[in-house]
Amino acid sequence: MTSLHLVVVCCIYLAQFFSPSAADFVDDDIDQRPVGTNSKFTWIGPRDDYVMPWTRGPNVCAVEEVAGGVGRRRYYPGCLAFAPKKICNKQTFVRFLCCTGYEKEQGSTSPGCKAVKPIEDLPKTVQSLFLRDFRSFLRSSGNEELLSDTNATYTVFGPQNQAFSHLSAETRERLSIVSPAEKNLVRLHIANDRLLLRDLRNGIRIKTLYANNQTLHVHRYSNWIVTVNCVRIVLPDQLATNGVVHVTEKVIPAVREGGTVYGILSGDDRFDEFVTALALAAISAELEEEGRHFTVFAPTNAAFLSMDPESLKRIMKDVDALKRLLYYHIVDCCICSASILGQTAVKTLEGQRLNLSCDHRDRLLVNEVVACSEVDSVGSNGVIHVVDELLVPDSVKSFGDRIRQLGLWTFADQAEQSGMDAVVEGSEHVTVFAPNDEAFRKATDSEKRKLNSGLNELRRIMEYHTASGTMTTKKLIGTNAVFTGTTEKHKKSFVNVNIQEYTVNNARIVSADHEFENGVIHVIDRVLFPPEGNIVSKIREHSNLSTLVDLLSRSGIDVMLNKSGHHGWTLFAPSNAAFDLMDDRLMSRLMADPLQLIMFLNYHILDRALFTCEIRPRLQYRFQTLAKDWIRLKQDQDGVPIVVNAMAKMTHSNVDSRNGVVHVVDHVLICPCLKTPGSGNDV
């Protein structure tokens, strides 16, 4: 077996990260080239010449170490072949060392680790791991004798030496208690039986020898991190004759007084405002449930004071909004700070996600800007991280605040000027189609005149951008005819689902599903203007469509097009010039056979509102007509007309009405359904 294979096998076996003391390494073990510059974390074949010769043998494992900083944090990757990365924005480099259970063969210069380490009892195993400070407390508290018992097996969680550098006087005193022995904090690091890493399943609780068998809470994460009471295991499965040692990054803390996360919060006056809010929202009892695993980002009293008073007052008056605000601070699983190595998104009880990360100072960050001032306060049903700012979800922000947050400055000004913002904020549930600033800039001169023609007209236009009810893209199916307005529902807009996007009338939704307190905002790339009249009245306004108007009237189809279709109508309207190009014999046949005329006209009609913004250049689209046959639309490139059935060009498009849209074409569309005179065959 090659050295590479052995390294990968060892990585998979440990499936953990590694952080032993400095005494485990000698200088020639170190490859301090940063990840990304010829690092061993990207090789898959033979190793480069610069790697120390001894590492080319069997039973050699790699360790990723964070460059600089205090504590020499090391991580054991699950595999060597992965992309270069940083941990908490800090560069890493690679070390090599003998895999667990092996050592260099004494007196041999051959590469690799070919000697098997002897297995000894727990005290000697702790000593061989250079856990100097932990061993000292084991001795002074009388627990070393306990671990020498060969008639029982134990699991020991031994903190590395760096863990003792900044211990408080109170913790040191608790580690030194001799009597009663069960009150000694060292015993929180000892459990009965040999529990290997594979036995430490996510969510289990391990009874220890400390204070009435207080338990340790185990959590495993997808990035291979394993924690006990939120302390990372850095070197697992160091076997002893009477047990096993897992080296930990820190001294393991006991569960905080108060028990549950709610009990801890209610017993700390820093969280009085938060506890009061939890009671008002009837969430307190939920945070006292045993058997659950919560992560609470607990805002201090100062966090409540830092929020805008008017916004906070509005939220506190609305129980539903208050509950959403508080639920945004709670995650329904245990997330320890040690598990965060980069960017991670977690779903809150409110439904939205929090973005968790860490910076070069090893601070836990929420949404990239809020730093936790205190982390990993462990309760019996979860963990608490302290924040000094309120985390405000979009779902409790007002409409005015939300559109400004989205950078929709022109729309915000128009909404305020027209009074639309007050109407929206006073509605129960509302959907807003909000044009971006570019949409207002590219409006035509006639559209700009409409926007500036008076307050009543502006209010009418702004109202057309709203619809009652909360309509997210998750609920959209095909073509949706939406009644606009939150007070009077008399205009329709048509929202369509397309292969890569959503549209409303002839505007594309460029950014969707932005929640606010009582609704949702979809950002669009055009200003919408309420149409007047229906399809028939629109084509009657154009003298060059008189032939079509006459045929629609003769066939009775105009009656249908005067009504509102469920999804709106699309009419491809041939101009008079298009009919002049038509074969006279076909026209005569249509005049003589009403059914053929109806089929001919139905081939020009879609049972949905189709706007040209749905047609992307250089792609062909097919749509079924009322005649049950299909037409094809394609635009060869930007700026050229859309062509129907490879022949009929749109000469005037997107003439919108209350019940659909009209596109004028320069050729009639010949349906395959029309029959050849004198035969029963289709053309």
XYZ file of C-alpha atoms in Angstrom:
683
model
C 0.000 0.000 0.000
C 1.343 3.430 -0.925
C 1.941 6.219 1.549
C -0.905 8.200 -0.002
C -3.350 5.356 0.456
C -2.322 4.941 4.066
C -2.724 8.634 4.748
C -6.227 8.665 3.259
C -7.170 5.506 5.171
C -5.967 7.135 8.372
C -7.924 10.286 7.575
C -11.104 8.322 7.039
C -10.503 6.257 10.152
C -10.097 9.264 12.395
C -12.613 11.420 10.544
C -11.564 14.159 12.936
C -9.332 17.163 13.397
C -6.039 17.095 15.257
C -4.439 19.449 17.750
C -1.780 17.807 19.969
C 0.805 19.667 21.996
C 4.040 21.043 20.613
C 6.033 18.168 22.076
C 4.513 15.809 19.517
C 6.468 17.390 16.670
C 10.039 18.002 15.640
C 11.174 20.677 13.235
C 11.611 18.409 10.220
C 7.942 17.387 10.412
C 6.837 20.799 9.238
C 5.898 21.903 5.759
C 5.045 25.569 6.313
C 4.108 26.349 2.727
C 0.641 27.909 2.866
C -2.325 26.109 1.409
C -2.658 27.125 -2.239
C 1.091 27.466 -2.891
C 2.233 23.955 -3.709
C 0.581 22.544 -0.607
C 0.093 18.883 0.127
C -3.649 19.505 0.342
C -3.956 19.364 -3.429
C -1.728 16.464 -4.443
C -3.258 13.185 -5.538
C -0.231 11.477 -7.094
C 3.395 11.182 -5.878
C 4.488 13.902 -3.460
C 6.836 16.682 -4.474
C 10.552 16.569 -3.732
C 10.423 19.254 -1.048
C 8.399 17.048 1.321
C 10.536 15.626 4.146
C 11.760 12.151 3.146
C 10.407 10.404 6.249
C 6.821 11.334 5.323
C 6.915 9.181 2.205
C 6.474 5.954 4.129
C 3.444 4.207 5.618
C 1.205 5.344 8.509
C 1.896 9.069 8.000
C -1.010 11.488 8.486
C -1.438 15.141 7.577
C -2.579 17.947 9.861
C -3.859 21.333 8.773
C -2.696 24.068 11.131
C -3.841 27.664 11.321
C -0.892 29.956 10.708
C -0.182 32.429 13.528
C -2.458 33.182 16.436
C -2.516 31.755 19.935
C -2.992 28.117 20.713
C -1.665 26.604 17.480
C -5.080 25.392 16.363
C -4.813 22.256 14.251
C -7.451 20.405 12.236
C -7.380 16.909 10.894
C -8.995 16.796 7.400
C -11.148 13.904 6.291
C -9.061 13.649 3.116
C -5.978 15.232 1.562
C -7.512 16.001 -1.831
C -9.555 19.158 -1.342
C -9.372 22.748 -2.524
C -7.172 25.278 -0.708
C -9.037 27.101 2.013
C -8.775 29.286 5.058
C -10.135 28.677 8.526
C -11.811 31.738 10.034
C -10.104 33.885 7.367
C -6.680 32.687 8.487
C -4.201 30.938 6.253
C -3.342 27.304 6.945
C -0.326 25.115 6.313
C 0.354 21.398 6.567
C 2.182 19.214 9.070
C 2.881 15.511 8.829
C 3.019 13.146 11.786
C 2.641 9.499 12.612
C -0.926 8.288 12.539
C -2.616 7.298 15.798
C -1.046 4.197 17.315
C 2.197 4.420 15.339
C 5.600 5.975 15.841
C 8.944 6.213 14.058
C 11.019 3.094 14.227
C 13.937 3.663 16.592
C 17.355 3.395 14.974
C 15.843 3.269 11.489
C 16.137 5.924 8.792
C 13.495 4.366 6.564
C 10.515 6.588 5.727
C 7.169 6.407 7.460
C 6.019 5.260 10.879
C 6.663 1.526 11.057
C 6.648 1.032 14.823
C 3.499 0.323 16.845
C 3.132 2.269 20.075
C 2.595 0.172 23.202
C -0.831 0.496 24.843
C -0.611 1.512 28.515
C -3.037 2.394 31.284
C -4.889 5.707 31.325
C -2.470 7.751 33.507
C 0.482 6.728 31.331
C -1.528 7.402 28.155
C -2.302 10.916 29.437
C 1.410 11.349 30.118
C 2.423 10.065 26.665
C 0.060 12.632 25.113
C 1.949 15.395 26.960
C -1.247 16.574 28.712
C 0.923 18.041 31.458
C -1.544 20.407 33.120
C -4.458 17.996 33.016
C -2.283 15.287 34.573
C -1.289 17.718 37.330
C -4.941 18.286 38.263
C -5.592 14.540 38.049
C -2.896 13.996 40.655
C -3.771 16.870 42.999
C -7.449 15.895 43.069
C -6.764 12.207 43.637
C -8.339 11.115 40.360
C -5.160 9.648 38.885
C -5.498 6.732 41.296
C -9.057 6.200 40.057
C -7.829 5.943 36.454
C -5.178 3.393 37.495
C -7.910 0.894 38.383
C -7.491 -2.023 35.979
C -10.835 -3.555 36.964
C -12.873 -0.826 35.241
C -12.783 1.069 31.970
C -13.161 4.815 31.561
C -13.437 7.450 28.871
C -11.284 10.488 29.584
C -11.622 13.865 27.876
C -8.206 15.440 28.433
C -7.788 19.166 27.718
C -4.590 20.120 25.902
C -2.072 22.311 27.739
C -3.136 25.562 26.028
C -6.595 25.112 27.558
C -5.251 25.960 31.016
C -3.562 29.237 30.047
C -6.461 31.572 30.802
C -8.587 29.691 33.318
C -10.403 31.736 35.922
C -9.480 31.342 39.579
C -12.916 29.821 40.229
C -12.407 27.114 37.597
C -8.939 26.281 38.919
C -10.391 25.945 42.393
C -13.119 23.606 41.155
C -10.482 21.485 39.396
C -8.553 21.188 42.659
C -11.356 20.148 45.046
C -10.422 16.964 46.914
C -13.506 16.472 49.054
C -16.193 15.697 48.217
C -14.549 14.023 45.222
C -17.660 14.166 43.010
C -17.580 17.969 43.166
C -14.169 18.067 41.519
C -14.526 19.434 37.966
C -11.925 16.945 36.715
C -14.614 14.284 37.118
C -16.727 16.034 34.491
C -14.001 14.858 32.101
C -14.368 11.185 33.093
C -17.118 8.742 32.096
C -17.575 5.054 32.707
C -16.839 2.537 29.943
C -14.686 2.922 26.845
C -16.488 5.175 24.370
C -14.707 5.469 21.038
C -15.368 8.251 18.569
C -17.812 6.069 16.657
C -19.841 5.695 19.866
C -20.195 9.470 20.291
C -23.347 9.850 18.239
C -24.956 13.217 17.643
C -27.303 14.293 20.416
C -26.406 11.626 22.967
C -25.699 12.448 26.597
C -22.850 10.805 28.477
C -23.081 10.346 32.231
C -19.899 11.466 33.977
C -18.515 10.950 37.474
C -19.224 14.612 38.325
C -21.970 15.884 40.658
C -24.797 13.366 40.503
C -23.628 12.013 37.162
C -24.011 15.287 35.293
C -24.074 14.561 31.567
C -21.965 15.722 28.653
C -23.828 16.693 25.489
C -22.309 15.336 22.278
C -22.800 17.022 18.926
C -21.394 16.012 15.550
C -21.307 18.302 12.523
C -21.042 17.784 8.784
C -17.530 19.305 8.717
C -16.284 16.421 10.946
C -16.227 18.519 14.121
C -17.304 16.653 17.267
C -17.938 18.558 20.508
C -18.748 17.710 24.120
C -20.494 20.579 25.926
C -19.386 22.702 22.954
C -15.694 21.851 23.425
C -14.019 20.433 20.318
C -12.376 17.013 20.382
C -9.035 17.568 18.655
C -7.486 14.089 18.918
C -9.814 11.119 19.425
C -9.374 7.449 20.216
C -6.064 7.346 22.095
C -6.450 3.789 23.378
C -5.396 2.673 26.850
C -5.527 -0.754 28.434
C -8.399 0.340 30.676
C -10.133 2.925 28.512
C -9.616 5.656 25.963
C -8.514 9.307 25.941
C -9.979 12.005 23.684
C -7.901 15.189 23.677
C -10.078 18.325 23.829
C -9.375 21.906 22.872
C -10.566 23.404 26.170
C -11.543 22.507 29.710
C -15.125 21.235 29.546
C -17.596 23.543 31.315
C -20.416 22.230 33.453
C -23.999 22.989 32.510
C -24.850 26.497 33.719
C -26.973 26.958 36.821
C -30.607 27.243 35.857
C -30.599 24.091 33.770
C -32.508 24.908 30.565
C -31.579 27.762 28.274
C -34.621 29.675 29.522
C -33.588 29.054 33.114
C -30.116 30.438 32.398
C -31.555 33.530 30.685
C -34.121 34.244 33.394
C -31.436 34.025 36.073
C -29.199 36.630 34.391
C -30.320 40.271 34.665
C -28.463 41.126 31.442
C -31.374 39.490 29.601
C -34.349 41.003 31.448
C -35.748 42.641 28.301
C -35.342 39.441 26.283
C -37.007 37.327 28.987
C -39.925 39.793 29.169
C -40.358 39.646 25.408
C -40.269 35.830 25.456
C -43.079 35.851 28.026
C -45.177 38.319 25.985
C -44.802 36.121 22.904
C -45.560 32.936 24.897
C -42.233 31.326 23.931
C -40.846 30.821 27.448
C -42.319 27.353 27.938
C -40.888 26.155 24.626
C -37.352 27.034 25.730
C -37.835 25.003 28.910
C -38.594 21.768 27.049
C -36.112 19.019 27.824
C -35.109 16.736 24.992
C -34.851 19.641 22.547
C -31.583 21.131 21.337
C -31.755 24.922 20.947
C -29.242 27.540 19.958
C -30.266 30.954 21.288
C -28.588 34.151 20.165
C -29.566 36.056 23.274
C -29.755 39.867 22.940
C -28.761 41.851 26.006
C -30.768 44.735 27.440
C -28.403 47.058 25.582
C -29.390 45.381 22.300
C -33.025 46.393 22.814
C -32.009 49.955 23.646
C -29.950 50.211 20.455
C -32.961 49.552 18.193
C -35.021 52.394 16.733
C -37.628 53.140 19.453
C -40.539 53.561 17.032
C -39.781 50.273 15.259
C -39.387 48.444 18.551
C -42.646 49.921 19.871
C -44.480 48.835 16.710
C -43.151 45.276 17.002
C -43.849 44.963 20.723
C -47.504 45.897 20.115
C -47.919 43.137 17.515
C -47.623 39.694 19.128
C -47.140 37.933 15.788
C -44.362 40.325 14.765
C -42.751 40.000 18.202
C -42.823 36.222 17.923
C -41.159 36.392 14.492
C -38.480 38.718 15.896
C -37.716 36.391 18.813
C -37.859 33.197 16.746
C -35.236 34.746 14.465
C -32.852 34.485 17.443
C -33.503 30.738 17.951
C -32.295 27.713 16.001
C -33.792 24.280 16.606
C -30.448 22.489 16.933
C -27.263 22.962 18.917
C -24.600 24.997 17.108
C -21.385 25.372 19.061
C -18.935 28.098 18.071
C -16.190 25.488 17.545
C -18.196 24.023 14.635
C -17.998 27.242 12.601
C -14.908 27.292 10.382
C -16.225 29.539 7.592
C -19.582 30.619 6.171
C -22.570 28.565 7.360
C -26.306 29.244 6.942
C -28.739 27.917 9.555
C -32.523 28.047 9.525
C -34.186 29.750 12.475
C -37.565 28.987 14.022
C -38.817 32.130 12.266
C -38.133 30.438 8.915
C -35.367 32.662 7.574
C -31.694 31.814 7.750
C -28.872 33.266 9.787
C -25.434 33.422 8.204
C -22.823 32.328 10.720
C -19.093 32.840 10.238
C -15.923 33.505 12.182
C -13.255 36.169 11.740
C -9.475 36.226 12.144
C -9.962 36.987 15.856
C -11.970 33.766 16.229
C -15.138 35.706 16.989
C -18.469 34.147 16.062
C -20.271 36.481 13.643
C -23.981 36.557 12.848
C -25.003 37.854 9.423
C -21.369 38.914 8.952
C -21.640 42.031 11.122
C -22.945 41.132 14.593
C -20.191 39.647 16.758
C -21.153 37.422 19.683
C -19.719 38.921 22.857
C -19.952 35.602 24.701
C -20.351 32.086 23.324
C -21.124 28.534 24.358
C -23.094 28.912 27.583
C -24.306 25.322 27.783
C -27.731 24.485 29.193
C -29.449 21.141 29.584
C -31.390 21.680 26.340
C -29.108 23.850 24.248
C -26.498 26.551 24.053
C -26.568 30.351 24.355
C -24.492 32.880 22.443
C -24.751 36.508 23.578
C -25.299 39.344 21.064
C -25.338 43.072 21.754
C -27.563 43.910 18.776
C -31.052 42.714 17.954
C -31.227 40.412 14.942
C -34.113 41.810 12.921
C -35.682 39.536 10.274
C -37.160 41.001 7.121
C -40.575 39.686 8.169
C -40.923 42.361 10.892
C -39.614 45.334 8.915
C -42.081 47.929 7.678
C -42.780 48.360 3.970
C -41.032 51.737 3.878
C -37.930 50.432 5.637
C -37.780 47.355 3.433
C -37.929 49.096 0.034
C -35.205 51.511 1.121
C -33.116 48.615 2.368
C -33.482 47.098 -1.123
C -32.219 50.335 -2.661
C -35.520 51.183 -4.397
C -35.136 54.891 -3.761
C -37.261 56.292 -6.606
C -40.094 53.880 -5.905
C -39.881 54.726 -2.192
C -40.201 58.443 -2.959
C -43.150 57.861 -5.326
C -44.856 55.571 -2.792
C -44.497 58.164 -0.048
C -45.626 61.021 -2.300
C -48.738 59.140 -3.449
C -49.605 57.816 0.009
C -49.177 54.252 -1.208
C -46.794 53.372 1.635
C -49.480 54.151 4.222
C -52.033 52.085 2.280
C -49.682 49.105 2.090
C -48.707 49.298 5.751
C -52.388 49.501 6.689
C -53.307 46.399 4.666
C -53.462 42.928 6.174
C -51.496 41.031 3.495
C -50.140 42.548 0.301
C -47.848 41.757 -2.632
C -45.877 44.637 -4.139
C -44.233 44.675 -7.571
C -41.587 47.352 -7.045
C -39.724 48.848 -10.038
C -36.014 49.401 -9.481
C -34.375 52.763 -10.117
C -33.271 51.685 -13.589
C -36.920 51.007 -14.494
C -37.803 54.654 -13.824
C -34.756 55.875 -15.767
C -35.635 53.893 -18.895
C -39.336 54.874 -18.893
C -40.445 56.491 -22.175
C -41.259 60.181 -22.409
C -44.997 59.458 -22.487
C -44.669 57.214 -19.417
C -42.744 59.892 -17.559
C -45.494 62.400 -18.399
C -48.053 60.040 -16.853
C -45.962 59.771 -13.686
C -45.856 63.564 -13.437
C -49.457 64.308 -14.437
C -50.806 64.763 -10.946
C -51.216 63.103 -7.573
C -54.371 61.170 -8.512
C -52.735 59.602 -11.570
C -49.576 58.794 -9.608
C -51.673 57.165 -6.899
C -53.488 55.092 -9.550
C -50.176 53.951 -11.065
C -48.666 53.091 -7.699
C -51.801 51.177 -6.687
C -51.439 49.075 -9.856
C -48.145 47.746 -8.440
C -49.919 46.100 -5.489
C -52.156 43.063 -5.044
C -53.993 41.720 -2.030
C -52.566 38.599 -0.419
C -49.004 37.402 0.016
C -47.983 35.846 -3.295
C -44.484 34.358 -3.223
C -42.915 32.647 -6.221
C -43.408 29.323 -4.442
C -47.138 29.706 -5.040
C -47.033 30.711 -8.709
C -48.384 28.205 -11.238
C -48.199 28.927 -14.982
C -49.979 32.168 -15.802
C -51.669 34.040 -12.961
C -54.225 36.776 -13.608
C -53.834 38.984 -10.541
C -56.297 41.656 -9.469
C -54.283 44.722 -8.551
C -54.914 47.207 -5.786
C -55.476 46.649 -2.084
C -58.758 48.565 -1.860
C -60.537 48.435 -5.260
C -59.764 45.333 -7.338
C -60.632 46.348 -10.890
C -57.389 46.038 -12.893
C -55.557 42.863 -13.778
C -51.890 42.177 -14.191
C -50.547 38.904 -15.517
C -47.811 37.085 -13.630
C -46.135 34.278 -15.601
C -43.775 31.441 -14.697
C -41.065 30.896 -17.309
C -38.131 28.535 -17.631
C -35.629 30.768 -15.843
C -37.622 33.692 -14.499
C -40.937 35.212 -13.512
C -42.647 38.111 -15.256
C -45.489 40.493 -14.532
C -47.001 41.986 -17.691
C -43.998 43.083 -19.785
C -41.666 43.390 -16.767
C -39.236 40.777 -15.541
C -39.037 40.016 -11.826
C -35.321 40.533 -11.246
C -35.326 39.857 -7.497
C -38.128 37.976 -5.787
C -39.658 37.116 -2.424
C -38.422 39.947 -0.209
C -40.547 39.686 2.905
C -41.704 42.590 5.032
C -44.047 42.826 7.989
C -47.334 42.251 6.159
C -46.370 41.056 2.718
C -43.773 40.394 0.064
C -41.917 42.525 -2.494
C -40.858 41.455 -5.992
C -38.423 43.838 -7.696
C -39.211 44.378 -11.407
C -37.334 46.034 -14.268
C -40.197 48.155 -15.690
C -42.793 50.543 -14.327
C -46.313 49.125 -14.723
C -49.134 51.310 -16.045
C -52.800 50.328 -15.623
C -54.324 49.525 -19.048
C -57.654 50.761 -20.354
C -60.199 48.823 -22.402
C -60.227 45.216 -23.555
C -58.608 43.516 -26.526
C -61.450 44.240 -28.951
C -61.575 47.941 -28.066
C -57.793 48.115 -28.491
C -57.773 46.696 -32.028
C -60.730 48.885 -32.998
C -58.558 51.904 -32.196
C -56.182 50.923 -35.033
C -57.489 51.517 -38.550
C -54.916 49.136 -40.021
C -56.605 46.239 -38.200
C -60.109 46.765 -39.665
C -60.100 43.492 -41.640
C -59.334 41.520 -38.485
C -62.063 43.393 -36.575
C -64.568 42.463 -39.293
C -63.584 38.771 -39.261
C -63.752 38.585 -35.455
C -67.238 40.084 -35.556
C -68.365 37.769 -38.390
C -67.159 34.673 -36.452
C -68.483 35.796 -33.070
C -65.038 35.501 -31.494
C -65.134 39.192 -30.579
C -67.723 38.312 -27.933
C -65.195 35.986 -26.280
C -62.390 38.567 -26.513
C -64.622 41.130 -24.836
C -64.637 38.950 -21.732
C -61.904 38.288 -19.188
C -60.161 34.978 -19.749
C -58.998 33.114 -16.684
C -55.358 33.672 -17.676
C -55.941 36.544 -20.091
C -55.734 36.407 -23.897
C -52.973 36.962 -26.418
C -54.026 38.000 -29.936
C -51.567 37.941 -32.822
C -53.293 40.544 -34.948
C -52.529 40.478 -38.712
C -52.594 43.950 -40.237
C -54.699 44.831 -43.268
C -51.498 44.583 -45.331
C -51.018 41.031 -44.014
C -54.473 40.060 -45.266
C -53.689 41.631 -48.647
C -50.800 39.164 -48.960
C -53.096 36.241 -48.206
C -54.179 33.812 -50.962
C -57.584 34.926 -52.314
C -58.801 31.346 -52.586
C -58.119 30.748 -48.891
C -59.962 33.939 -47.963
C -62.939 32.903 -50.097
C -62.981 29.491 -48.427
C -62.947 31.099 -44.978
C -65.835 33.379 -45.896
C -67.815 30.390 -47.117
C -67.163 28.103 -44.137
C -67.765 29.620 -40.653
C -66.081 26.680 -38.885
C -62.922 27.091 -40.964
C -62.939 30.831 -40.193
C -63.190 30.128 -36.478
C -60.275 27.653 -36.675
C -58.242 30.193 -38.662
C -58.822 32.963 -36.106
C -58.322 30.683 -33.105
C -54.846 29.906 -34.439
C -54.038 33.570 -33.732
C -55.153 33.404 -30.073
C -53.481 32.053 -26.920
C -55.380 31.280 -23.735
C -52.849 33.254 -21.697
C -51.284 36.707 -21.709
C -47.877 36.481 -23.411
C -45.587 39.511 -23.320
C -42.370 39.840 -25.297
C -40.190 40.060 -22.177
C -40.731 36.305 -21.866
C -38.938 35.677 -25.176
C -35.171 35.482 -24.837
C -32.968 35.992 -27.936
C -31.727 32.964 -29.893
C -34.210 30.585 -28.255
C -37.318 29.103 -29.853
C -40.571 28.983 -27.868
C -43.718 26.973 -28.625
C -47.239 27.869 -27.488
C -50.534 26.058 -28.046
C -53.293 28.149 -29.597
C -57.073 27.912 -29.175
C -57.063 25.856 -32.416
C -55.052 23.195 -30.460
C -52.133 23.556 -32.879
C -48.818 25.118 -31.914
C -47.067 28.291 -33.013
C -43.333 29.003 -32.712
C -41.764 32.283 -31.621
C -38.125 33.279 -31.947
C -36.014 36.428 -31.737
C -32.714 36.007 -33.569
C -30.929 38.675 -31.516
C -31.549 41.682 -29.293
C -33.146 44.628 -31.021
C -34.775 42.737 -33.902
C -38.486 41.853 -34.164
C -39.812 38.575 -32.803
C -40.899 36.247 -35.609
C -43.906 33.908 -35.434
C -43.720 30.623 -37.361
C -40.492 31.798 -39.041
C -42.444 34.239 -41.228
C -44.715 36.712 -39.428
C -42.817 39.583 -37.788
C -44.205 41.551 -34.889
C -44.483 45.139 -36.058
C -46.160 46.459 -32.908
C -46.024 44.480 -29.666
C -47.296 44.536 -26.082
C -50.515 46.500 -26.615
C -51.883 45.620 -23.215
C -55.495 45.727 -22.102
C -57.528 44.750 -19.098
C -58.000 41.212 -20.342
C -54.835 40.484 -22.310
C -52.325 41.708 -24.854
C -52.163 42.280 -28.627
C -49.169 41.846 -30.948
C -49.534 43.150 -34.522
C -47.930 40.869 -37.153
C -47.207 41.428 -40.857
C -48.412 38.002 -42.081
C -51.428 35.877 -41.277
C -50.753 32.612 -39.485
C -51.885 29.552 -41.444
C -53.094 26.772 -39.192
C -52.221 23.170 -40.177
C -55.745 22.343 -39.061
C -57.306 24.006 -42.137
C -58.506 21.443 -44.686
C -57.660 21.415 -48.376
C -60.749 22.172 -50.535
C -62.408 19.021 -51.792
C -60.445 16.612 -49.573
C -60.575 15.324 -46.066
C -56.845 15.870 -45.541
C -55.110 18.494 -43.467
C -52.874 20.948 -45.300
